[in-house]
Amino acid sequence: RSVHPRVKDIDLVESTGTAVVAQGLEVKGLFAPHDEEDGAINGLSRMYSFTMGGLRLVHLGDLGTSDLSEEEKAFIGRPDILFVPVGGFTTLDALQAKELVDQVNPRVAIPMHYGNVRFYKLAPVEDFARLFSKEDVINLDDSDERFKRVELGETPKIFIFVSAQNE
């Protein structure tokens, strides 16, 4: 199997703070609660932020509450692309995720952690998607999508990778 010449192995970031994982790519991590009790039930998770191709991306990990601290709000800011858990169980549920998207106002929100995953039966992504107007929800059949900052609008678009729903 050939590998694209620009593809390189990068270090896995399993901490908080800032880590350089590849030349010119810094990933910042911040601990965040994995539940509504400030981590007392499920412990802590991590959120990650990085800039790539002129876009600022934030991955919320297993965030379990939409009640953000001032530090978490500052860390998230207003990202271009926000990866947000939506399936409930031990992360945000659809309503909490919608509340967070409304609060953060990313240009793109990509739901994650939904459906049947291993031994968890999480809520379907449709519970989250139906909270937005149909015009703002884009279902993608392919797992390859390119985003350009100049093409992104000011109100959030929800991109759902349909192929990921069956994993």
PDB file of C-alpha atoms in Angstrom:
ATOM      1  CA  ARG A   1       0.000   0.000   0.000  1.00  0.00           C
ATOM      2  CA  SER A   2       1.432   3.350  -0.947  1.00  0.00           C
ATOM      3  CA  VAL A   3       1.346   6.238   1.474  1.00  0.00           C
ATOM      4  CA  HIS A   4       0.912   9.797   0.327  1.00  0.00           C
ATOM      5  CA  PRO A   5       4.273  11.604   0.680  1.00  0.00           C
ATOM      6  CA  ARG A   6       2.704  14.302   2.902  1.00  0.00           C
ATOM      7  CA  VAL A   7       1.365  11.736   5.378  1.00  0.00           C
ATOM      8  CA  LYS A   8       3.598  11.401   8.412  1.00  0.00           C
ATOM      9  CA  ASP A   9       3.242   9.639  11.719  1.00  0.00           C
ATOM     10  CA  ILE A  10       2.470  12.069  14.504  1.00  0.00           C
ATOM     11  CA  ASP A  11       2.728  11.536  18.216  1.00  0.00           C
ATOM     12  CA  LEU A  12      -0.417  10.712  20.137  1.00  0.00           C
ATOM     13  CA  VAL A  13      -1.249  13.444  22.609  1.00  0.00           C
ATOM     14  CA  GLU A  14      -2.455  12.006  25.888  1.00  0.00           C
ATOM     15  CA  SER A  15      -1.873  14.976  28.122  1.00  0.00           C
ATOM     16  CA  THR A  16      -2.883  18.540  28.678  1.00  0.00           C
ATOM     17  CA  GLY A  17      -0.899  21.643  27.882  1.00  0.00           C
ATOM     18  CA  THR A  18       0.750  22.135  24.488  1.00  0.00           C
ATOM     19  CA  ALA A  19       2.517  19.440  22.491  1.00  0.00           C
ATOM     20  CA  VAL A  20       4.234  19.761  19.120  1.00  0.00           C
ATOM     21  CA  VAL A  21       3.185  16.650  17.202  1.00  0.00           C
ATOM     22  CA  ALA A  22       4.585  17.593  13.794  1.00  0.00           C
ATOM     23  CA  GLN A  23       6.470  20.506  12.343  1.00  0.00           C
ATOM     24  CA  GLY A  24       4.183  23.501  12.615  1.00  0.00           C
ATOM     25  CA  LEU A  25       1.373  21.594  14.335  1.00  0.00           C
ATOM     26  CA  GLU A  26       0.770  22.238  18.013  1.00  0.00           C
ATOM     27  CA  VAL A  27      -2.004  20.460  19.843  1.00  0.00           C
ATOM     28  CA  LYS A  28      -3.296  21.996  23.056  1.00  0.00           C
ATOM     29  CA  GLY A  29      -5.110  19.829  25.577  1.00  0.00           C
ATOM     30  CA  LEU A  30      -7.292  20.707  28.539  1.00  0.00           C
ATOM     31  CA  PHE A  31      -8.884  18.450  31.128  1.00  0.00           C
ATOM     32  CA  ALA A  32     -12.686  18.618  31.137  1.00  0.00           C
ATOM     33  CA  PRO A  33     -15.362  16.811  33.168  1.00  0.00           C
ATOM     34  CA  HIS A  34     -16.706  13.549  31.807  1.00  0.00           C
ATOM     35  CA  ASP A  35     -19.988  14.074  33.669  1.00  0.00           C
ATOM     36  CA  GLU A  36     -22.309  16.672  35.203  1.00  0.00           C
ATOM     37  CA  GLU A  37     -20.587  16.321  38.600  1.00  0.00           C
ATOM     38  CA  ASP A  38     -17.261  17.887  37.557  1.00  0.00           C
ATOM     39  CA  GLY A  39     -15.754  14.441  36.930  1.00  0.00           C
ATOM     40  CA  ALA A  40     -16.811  12.888  40.258  1.00  0.00           C
ATOM     41  CA  ILE A  41     -18.671  10.039  38.489  1.00  0.00           C
ATOM     42  CA  ASN A  42     -16.712   9.277  35.301  1.00  0.00           C
ATOM     43  CA  GLY A  43     -13.490  11.157  35.909  1.00  0.00           C
ATOM     44  CA  LEU A  44     -11.943  13.631  33.534  1.00  0.00           C
ATOM     45  CA  SER A  45     -11.717  13.673  29.781  1.00  0.00           C
ATOM     46  CA  ARG A  46      -9.629  15.894  27.539  1.00  0.00           C
ATOM     47  CA  MET A  47     -10.471  18.512  24.949  1.00  0.00           C
ATOM     48  CA  TYR A  48      -7.969  19.281  22.201  1.00  0.00           C
ATOM     49  CA  SER A  49      -7.442  22.356  20.058  1.00  0.00           C
ATOM     50  CA  PHE A  50      -5.224  22.795  17.020  1.00  0.00           C
ATOM     51  CA  THR A  51      -4.936  24.851  13.865  1.00  0.00           C
ATOM     52  CA  MET A  52      -4.445  23.174  10.517  1.00  0.00           C
ATOM     53  CA  GLY A  53      -4.766  24.581   7.028  1.00  0.00           C
ATOM     54  CA  GLY A  54      -5.825  27.932   8.452  1.00  0.00           C
ATOM     55  CA  LEU A  55      -8.732  26.353  10.346  1.00  0.00           C
ATOM     56  CA  ARG A  56      -9.014  26.147  14.119  1.00  0.00           C
ATOM     57  CA  LEU A  57     -10.369  22.764  15.209  1.00  0.00           C
ATOM     58  CA  VAL A  58     -11.582  21.750  18.663  1.00  0.00           C
ATOM     59  CA  HIS A  59     -12.258  18.136  19.635  1.00  0.00           C
ATOM     60  CA  LEU A  60     -14.342  17.958  22.814  1.00  0.00           C
ATOM     61  CA  GLY A  61     -13.424  14.357  23.628  1.00  0.00           C
ATOM     62  CA  ASP A  62     -15.865  12.758  26.076  1.00  0.00           C
ATOM     63  CA  LEU A  63     -17.159  16.037  27.467  1.00  0.00           C
ATOM     64  CA  GLY A  64     -20.048  15.278  29.802  1.00  0.00           C
ATOM     65  CA  THR A  65     -21.512  18.705  30.522  1.00  0.00           C
ATOM     66  CA  SER A  66     -22.521  21.795  28.561  1.00  0.00           C
ATOM     67  CA  ASP A  67     -22.076  23.918  31.682  1.00  0.00           C
ATOM     68  CA  LEU A  68     -18.607  25.177  30.790  1.00  0.00           C
ATOM     69  CA  SER A  69     -16.165  26.824  33.148  1.00  0.00           C
ATOM     70  CA  GLU A  70     -14.605  30.140  32.151  1.00  0.00           C
ATOM     71  CA  GLU A  71     -11.341  28.303  31.416  1.00  0.00           C
ATOM     72  CA  GLU A  72     -13.142  25.816  29.144  1.00  0.00           C
ATOM     73  CA  LYS A  73     -14.987  28.629  27.337  1.00  0.00           C
ATOM     74  CA  ALA A  74     -11.714  30.451  26.736  1.00  0.00           C
ATOM     75  CA  PHE A  75     -10.049  27.242  25.525  1.00  0.00           C
ATOM     76  CA  ILE A  76     -12.844  26.460  23.052  1.00  0.00           C
ATOM     77  CA  GLY A  77     -13.387  30.031  21.885  1.00  0.00           C
ATOM     78  CA  ARG A  78     -15.148  30.113  18.531  1.00  0.00           C
ATOM     79  CA  PRO A  79     -13.666  27.289  16.479  1.00  0.00           C
ATOM     80  CA  ASP A  80     -14.069  26.863  12.761  1.00  0.00           C
ATOM     81  CA  ILE A  81     -14.714  23.147  13.254  1.00  0.00           C
ATOM     82  CA  LEU A  82     -16.058  21.605  16.457  1.00  0.00           C
ATOM     83  CA  PHE A  83     -16.154  17.845  17.064  1.00  0.00           C
ATOM     84  CA  VAL A  84     -18.923  17.377  19.620  1.00  0.00           C
ATOM     85  CA  PRO A  85     -20.194  14.218  21.366  1.00  0.00           C
ATOM     86  CA  VAL A  86     -23.979  13.870  21.036  1.00  0.00           C
ATOM     87  CA  GLY A  87     -24.963  10.343  22.083  1.00  0.00           C
ATOM     88  CA  GLY A  88     -25.409  10.720  25.830  1.00  0.00           C
ATOM     89  CA  PHE A  89     -24.705   7.866  28.237  1.00  0.00           C
ATOM     90  CA  THR A  90     -21.389   9.239  29.521  1.00  0.00           C
ATOM     91  CA  THR A  91     -21.077  12.314  27.267  1.00  0.00           C
ATOM     92  CA  LEU A  92     -23.264  15.183  26.138  1.00  0.00           C
ATOM     93  CA  ASP A  93     -26.698  14.156  24.927  1.00  0.00           C
ATOM     94  CA  ALA A  94     -28.357  15.746  21.891  1.00  0.00           C
ATOM     95  CA  LEU A  95     -29.925  18.657  23.804  1.00  0.00           C
ATOM     96  CA  GLN A  96     -26.733  19.451  25.717  1.00  0.00           C
ATOM     97  CA  ALA A  97     -24.721  19.275  22.496  1.00  0.00           C
ATOM     98  CA  LYS A  98     -27.172  21.649  20.772  1.00  0.00           C
ATOM     99  CA  GLU A  99     -26.900  24.035  23.727  1.00  0.00           C
ATOM    100  CA  LEU A 100     -23.113  23.947  23.480  1.00  0.00           C
ATOM    101  CA  VAL A 101     -23.128  24.484  19.699  1.00  0.00           C
ATOM    102  CA  ASP A 102     -25.465  27.468  20.171  1.00  0.00           C
ATOM    103  CA  GLN A 103     -23.149  28.868  22.845  1.00  0.00           C
ATOM    104  CA  VAL A 104     -19.859  28.312  20.988  1.00  0.00           C
ATOM    105  CA  ASN A 105     -21.206  29.072  17.472  1.00  0.00           C
ATOM    106  CA  PRO A 106     -18.648  27.130  15.404  1.00  0.00           C
ATOM    107  CA  ARG A 107     -18.766  27.429  11.635  1.00  0.00           C
ATOM    108  CA  VAL A 108     -18.980  23.624  11.382  1.00  0.00           C
ATOM    109  CA  ALA A 109     -20.064  21.081  13.985  1.00  0.00           C
ATOM    110  CA  ILE A 110     -19.296  17.413  13.455  1.00  0.00           C
ATOM    111  CA  PRO A 111     -21.214  15.102  15.805  1.00  0.00           C
ATOM    112  CA  MET A 112     -19.453  12.079  17.266  1.00  0.00           C
ATOM    113  CA  HIS A 113     -20.049   9.372  19.887  1.00  0.00           C
ATOM    114  CA  TYR A 114     -23.509   8.282  18.788  1.00  0.00           C
ATOM    115  CA  GLY A 115     -25.329   5.116  17.721  1.00  0.00           C
ATOM    116  CA  ASN A 116     -24.257   1.622  18.685  1.00  0.00           C
ATOM    117  CA  VAL A 117     -20.574   1.686  19.539  1.00  0.00           C
ATOM    118  CA  ARG A 118     -19.058  -1.515  20.852  1.00  0.00           C
ATOM    119  CA  PHE A 119     -20.973  -2.323  24.033  1.00  0.00           C
ATOM    120  CA  TYR A 120     -22.579   1.132  24.403  1.00  0.00           C
ATOM    121  CA  LYS A 121     -26.010   1.852  22.997  1.00  0.00           C
ATOM    122  CA  LEU A 122     -25.855   5.598  22.475  1.00  0.00           C
ATOM    123  CA  ALA A 123     -28.575   7.842  21.096  1.00  0.00           C
ATOM    124  CA  PRO A 124     -28.750   8.066  17.301  1.00  0.00           C
ATOM    125  CA  VAL A 125     -27.262  11.107  15.574  1.00  0.00           C
ATOM    126  CA  GLU A 126     -30.740  12.009  14.292  1.00  0.00           C
ATOM    127  CA  ASP A 127     -31.679  13.119  17.832  1.00  0.00           C
ATOM    128  CA  PHE A 128     -29.050  15.846  17.489  1.00  0.00           C
ATOM    129  CA  ALA A 129     -29.598  16.630  13.799  1.00  0.00           C
ATOM    130  CA  ARG A 130     -33.336  17.249  14.172  1.00  0.00           C
ATOM    131  CA  LEU A 131     -32.589  20.113  16.579  1.00  0.00           C
ATOM    132  CA  PHE A 132     -31.238  22.148  13.632  1.00  0.00           C
ATOM    133  CA  SER A 133     -32.934  23.333  10.459  1.00  0.00           C
ATOM    134  CA  LYS A 134     -32.758  20.820   7.613  1.00  0.00           C
ATOM    135  CA  GLU A 135     -30.845  23.335   5.499  1.00  0.00           C
ATOM    136  CA  ASP A 136     -28.044  23.382   8.070  1.00  0.00           C
ATOM    137  CA  VAL A 137     -27.574  19.590   8.235  1.00  0.00           C
ATOM    138  CA  ILE A 138     -25.373  18.034   5.567  1.00  0.00           C
ATOM    139  CA  ASN A 139     -25.124  14.252   5.306  1.00  0.00           C
ATOM    140  CA  LEU A 140     -21.918  13.041   3.679  1.00  0.00           C
ATOM    141  CA  ASP A 141     -21.646   9.597   2.148  1.00  0.00           C
ATOM    142  CA  ASP A 142     -17.887   9.770   1.994  1.00  0.00           C
ATOM    143  CA  SER A 143     -15.528  10.140   4.927  1.00  0.00           C
ATOM    144  CA  ASP A 144     -13.364  12.580   2.967  1.00  0.00           C
ATOM    145  CA  GLU A 145     -14.425  16.215   3.135  1.00  0.00           C
ATOM    146  CA  ARG A 146     -12.303  19.322   2.655  1.00  0.00           C
ATOM    147  CA  PHE A 147     -13.095  22.543   4.445  1.00  0.00           C
ATOM    148  CA  LYS A 148     -11.814  25.970   3.427  1.00  0.00           C
ATOM    149  CA  ARG A 149     -12.237  28.821   5.853  1.00  0.00           C
ATOM    150  CA  VAL A 150     -13.340  31.248   3.134  1.00  0.00           C
ATOM    151  CA  GLU A 151     -16.168  28.863   2.191  1.00  0.00           C
ATOM    152  CA  LEU A 152     -17.545  28.516   5.720  1.00  0.00           C
ATOM    153  CA  GLY A 153     -20.507  30.623   6.772  1.00  0.00           C
ATOM    154  CA  GLU A 154     -21.154  32.491   9.971  1.00  0.00           C
ATOM    155  CA  THR A 155     -23.876  30.153  11.271  1.00  0.00           C
ATOM    156  CA  PRO A 156     -23.084  26.546  12.130  1.00  0.00           C
ATOM    157  CA  LYS A 157     -23.496  23.804   9.557  1.00  0.00           C
ATOM    158  CA  ILE A 158     -23.777  20.269  10.887  1.00  0.00           C
ATOM    159  CA  PHE A 159     -21.795  17.727   8.882  1.00  0.00           C
ATOM    160  CA  ILE A 160     -22.724  14.094   9.501  1.00  0.00           C
ATOM    161  CA  PHE A 161     -20.494  11.436   8.034  1.00  0.00           C
ATOM    162  CA  VAL A 162     -23.104   8.815   7.143  1.00  0.00           C
ATOM    163  CA  SER A 163     -20.541   6.027   6.757  1.00  0.00           C
ATOM    164  CA  ALA A 164     -19.484   6.549  10.388  1.00  0.00           C
ATOM    165  CA  GLN A 165     -23.007   5.775  11.639  1.00  0.00           C
ATOM    166  CA  ASN A 166     -22.542   2.069  11.058  1.00  0.00           C
ATOM    167  CA  GLU A 167     -19.231   1.718  12.878  1.00  0.00           C
TER     168      GLU A 167
END
